[in-house]
XYZ file of C-alpha atoms in Angstrom:
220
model
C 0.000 0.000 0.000
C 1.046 3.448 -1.200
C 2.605 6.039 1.709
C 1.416 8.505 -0.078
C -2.513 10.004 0.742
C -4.300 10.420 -2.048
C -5.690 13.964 -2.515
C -9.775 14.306 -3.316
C -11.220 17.457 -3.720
C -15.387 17.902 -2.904
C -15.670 19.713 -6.163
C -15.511 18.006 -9.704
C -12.771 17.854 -11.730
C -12.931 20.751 -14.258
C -14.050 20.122 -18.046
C -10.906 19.390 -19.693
C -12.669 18.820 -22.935
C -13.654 22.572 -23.038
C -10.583 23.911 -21.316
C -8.637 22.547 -24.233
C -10.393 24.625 -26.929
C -9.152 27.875 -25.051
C -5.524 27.595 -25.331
C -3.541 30.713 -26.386
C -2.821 29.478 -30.141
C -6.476 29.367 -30.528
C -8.028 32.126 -28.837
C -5.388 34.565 -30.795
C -6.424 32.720 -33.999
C -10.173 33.390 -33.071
C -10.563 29.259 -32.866
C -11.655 28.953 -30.082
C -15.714 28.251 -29.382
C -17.830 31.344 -28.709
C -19.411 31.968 -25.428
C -22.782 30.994 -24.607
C -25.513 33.266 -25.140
C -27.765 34.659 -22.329
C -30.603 32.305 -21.396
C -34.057 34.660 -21.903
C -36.049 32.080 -20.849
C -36.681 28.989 -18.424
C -33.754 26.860 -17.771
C -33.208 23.846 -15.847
C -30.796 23.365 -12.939
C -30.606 20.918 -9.908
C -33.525 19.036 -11.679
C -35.717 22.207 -10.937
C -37.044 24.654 -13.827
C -36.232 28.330 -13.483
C -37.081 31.200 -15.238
C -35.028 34.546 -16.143
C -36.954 37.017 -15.247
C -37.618 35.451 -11.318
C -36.910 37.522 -8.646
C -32.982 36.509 -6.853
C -34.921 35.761 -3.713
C -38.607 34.217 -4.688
C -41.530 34.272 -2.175
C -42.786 31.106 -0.167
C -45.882 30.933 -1.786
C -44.298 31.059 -5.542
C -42.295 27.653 -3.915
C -45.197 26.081 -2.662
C -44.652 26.452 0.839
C -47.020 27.928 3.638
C -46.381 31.276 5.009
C -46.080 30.817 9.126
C -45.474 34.626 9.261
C -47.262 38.108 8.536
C -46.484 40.096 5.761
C -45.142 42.897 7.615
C -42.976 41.584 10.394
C -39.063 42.306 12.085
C -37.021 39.396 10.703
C -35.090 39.897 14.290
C -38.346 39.045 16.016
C -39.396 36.013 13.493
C -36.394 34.148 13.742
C -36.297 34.313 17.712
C -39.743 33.415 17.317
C -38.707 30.171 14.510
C -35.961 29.207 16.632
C -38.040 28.381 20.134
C -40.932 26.664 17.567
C -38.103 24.713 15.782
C -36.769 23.308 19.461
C -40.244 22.985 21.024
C -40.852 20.970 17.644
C -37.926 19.164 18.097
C -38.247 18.385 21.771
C -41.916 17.185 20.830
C -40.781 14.557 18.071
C -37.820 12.885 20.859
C -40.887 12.547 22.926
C -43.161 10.801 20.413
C -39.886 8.211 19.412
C -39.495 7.553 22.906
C -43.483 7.082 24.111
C -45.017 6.242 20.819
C -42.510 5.670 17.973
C -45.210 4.058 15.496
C -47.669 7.278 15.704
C -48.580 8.551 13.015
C -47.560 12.321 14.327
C -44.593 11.598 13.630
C -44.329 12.407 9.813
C -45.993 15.481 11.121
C -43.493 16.837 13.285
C -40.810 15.438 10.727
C -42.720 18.263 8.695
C -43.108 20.595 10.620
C -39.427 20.832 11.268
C -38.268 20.828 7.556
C -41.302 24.011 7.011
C -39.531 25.461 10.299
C -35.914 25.189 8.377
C -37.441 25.877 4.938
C -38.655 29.595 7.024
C -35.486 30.159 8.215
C -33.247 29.498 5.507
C -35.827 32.171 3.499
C -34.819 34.837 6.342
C -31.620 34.027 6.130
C -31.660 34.819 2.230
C -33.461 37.872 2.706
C -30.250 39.259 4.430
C -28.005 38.777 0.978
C -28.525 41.701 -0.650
C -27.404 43.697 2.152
C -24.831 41.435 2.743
C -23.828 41.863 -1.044
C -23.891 45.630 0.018
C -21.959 45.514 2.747
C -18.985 42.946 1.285
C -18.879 45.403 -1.564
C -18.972 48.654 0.809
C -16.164 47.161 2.487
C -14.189 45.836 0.138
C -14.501 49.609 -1.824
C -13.437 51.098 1.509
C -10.034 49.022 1.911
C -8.895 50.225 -1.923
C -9.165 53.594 -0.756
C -7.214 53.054 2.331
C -4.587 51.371 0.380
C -4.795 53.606 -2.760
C -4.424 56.554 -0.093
C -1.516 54.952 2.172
C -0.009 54.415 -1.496
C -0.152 57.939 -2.333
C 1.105 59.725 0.617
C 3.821 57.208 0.913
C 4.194 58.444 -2.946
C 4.526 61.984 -1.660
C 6.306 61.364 1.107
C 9.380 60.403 -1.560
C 8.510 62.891 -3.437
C 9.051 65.716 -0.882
C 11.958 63.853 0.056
C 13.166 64.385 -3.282
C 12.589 67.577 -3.797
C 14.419 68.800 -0.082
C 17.500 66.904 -1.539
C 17.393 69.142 -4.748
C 17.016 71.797 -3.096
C 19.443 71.182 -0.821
C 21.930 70.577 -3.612
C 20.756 73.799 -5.425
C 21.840 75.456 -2.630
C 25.383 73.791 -2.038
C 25.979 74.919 -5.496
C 28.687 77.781 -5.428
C 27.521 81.038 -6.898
C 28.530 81.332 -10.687
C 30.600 84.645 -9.998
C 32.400 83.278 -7.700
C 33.488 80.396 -10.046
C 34.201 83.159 -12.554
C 36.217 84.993 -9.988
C 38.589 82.093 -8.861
C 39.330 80.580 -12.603
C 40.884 84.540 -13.014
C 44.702 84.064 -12.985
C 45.992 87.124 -10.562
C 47.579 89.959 -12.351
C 50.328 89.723 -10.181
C 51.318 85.901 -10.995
C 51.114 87.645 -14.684
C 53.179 90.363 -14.085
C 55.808 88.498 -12.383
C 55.702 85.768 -15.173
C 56.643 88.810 -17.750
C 59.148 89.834 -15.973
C 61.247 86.682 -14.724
C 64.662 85.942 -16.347
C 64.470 84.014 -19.270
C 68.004 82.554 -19.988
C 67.710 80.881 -16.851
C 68.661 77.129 -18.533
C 67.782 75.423 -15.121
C 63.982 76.166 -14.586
C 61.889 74.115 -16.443
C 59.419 75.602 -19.389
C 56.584 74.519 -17.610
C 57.155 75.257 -14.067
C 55.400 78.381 -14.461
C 52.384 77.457 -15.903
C 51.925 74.741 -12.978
C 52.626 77.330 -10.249
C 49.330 78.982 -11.657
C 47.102 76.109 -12.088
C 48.192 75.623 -8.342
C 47.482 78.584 -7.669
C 44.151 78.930 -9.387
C 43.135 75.353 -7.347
C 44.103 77.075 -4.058
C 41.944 80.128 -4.788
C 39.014 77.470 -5.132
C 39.018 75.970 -2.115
């Protein structure tokens, strides 16, 4: 016997037979099947027939089933009210199995219970479209926050930015002054005119480096 535990999944496998006609060669080729067309009228599903145009949440009397509440009512209120019939029901039928387990009131607390269920899991419906509301109310409200927290963060760098351009801007030395210490000093000029020149020692060059020094020590 294998080690190994097999996985099963609780849903069906999916239809491979379809999912092959939608690979990428054929869906840019335009081969691949086109997509079913809206159903405008009944349909069948579950083994029960449905129609389009029927309300998401139909009425108990459209399913067959007998109203045990008013018209105008507080769901609150009706389901407190469900719940204590559903247990006194309940609490009824153990006492019938134990006492009189052949009596015929039994199928008719057995149905009683499923109409008590079939009531509450209507109620219960009733709340998905505010439900619907709400999931998409809150799910609208955490892409703002993170859309928001996104955007300051974004401007957060950005003023960062910015203060280190402007800070550079402002480290920048002023352009006359740049003007004024490339200027070779009339003096270094003067004195370069009138040095000997048969001196055969001194290098052709020398003075020309003296001033670049020079010029470099101005900068600073």
């Amino acid at each position: 016997m294998s080690s190994e535990t097999a996985q099963v999944s609780s849903l069906p496998l999916p239809p491979l037979q379809y999912i092959n006609f939608y690979t990428d060669e054929n869906v840019r080729r335009n081969r691949a099947p086109l997509a079913p067309r809206p159903i405008h009228d009944s349909y069948q599903m579950f083994g029960h027939t449905f129609n389009a145009d029927d309300t998401i949440i139909r009425s108990l009397e459209s399913q067959g089933f007998r109203r045990l509440y008013p018209m105008h009512f507080e769901r609150r209120r009706e389901l407190k009210k469900l719940n204590h019939s559903l247990l006194a029901n309940f609490l009824d039928l153990l006492d019938l199995l134990v006492h009189c387990p052949d009596s015929p009131k039994r199928a008719e607390k057995v149905e009683d219970l499923s109409l008590l269920f079939i009531h509450i899991h209507h109620l219960l419906n009733e709340f998905r479209p505010h439900q619907a509301r709400e999931t998409l109310r809150v799910m609208m409200e955490l892409q703002k926050r993170q859309r928001v927290e996104t955007a300051m963060r974004f401007q957060k760098h950005l003023d960062k930015v910015q203060d280190i351009l402007q800070n550079a801007l402002q480290s920048l030395p002023d352009q006359n002054d740049i003007e004024s210490n490339f200027k070779v000093p009339t003096e270094i000029l003067e004195h370069m005119d009138c040095s000997p020149s048969d001196n055969g020692n001194q290098e052709p060059c020398y003075e020309l480096d003296r001033i670049m020094c020079d010029v470099v020590d101005n900068m600073r």
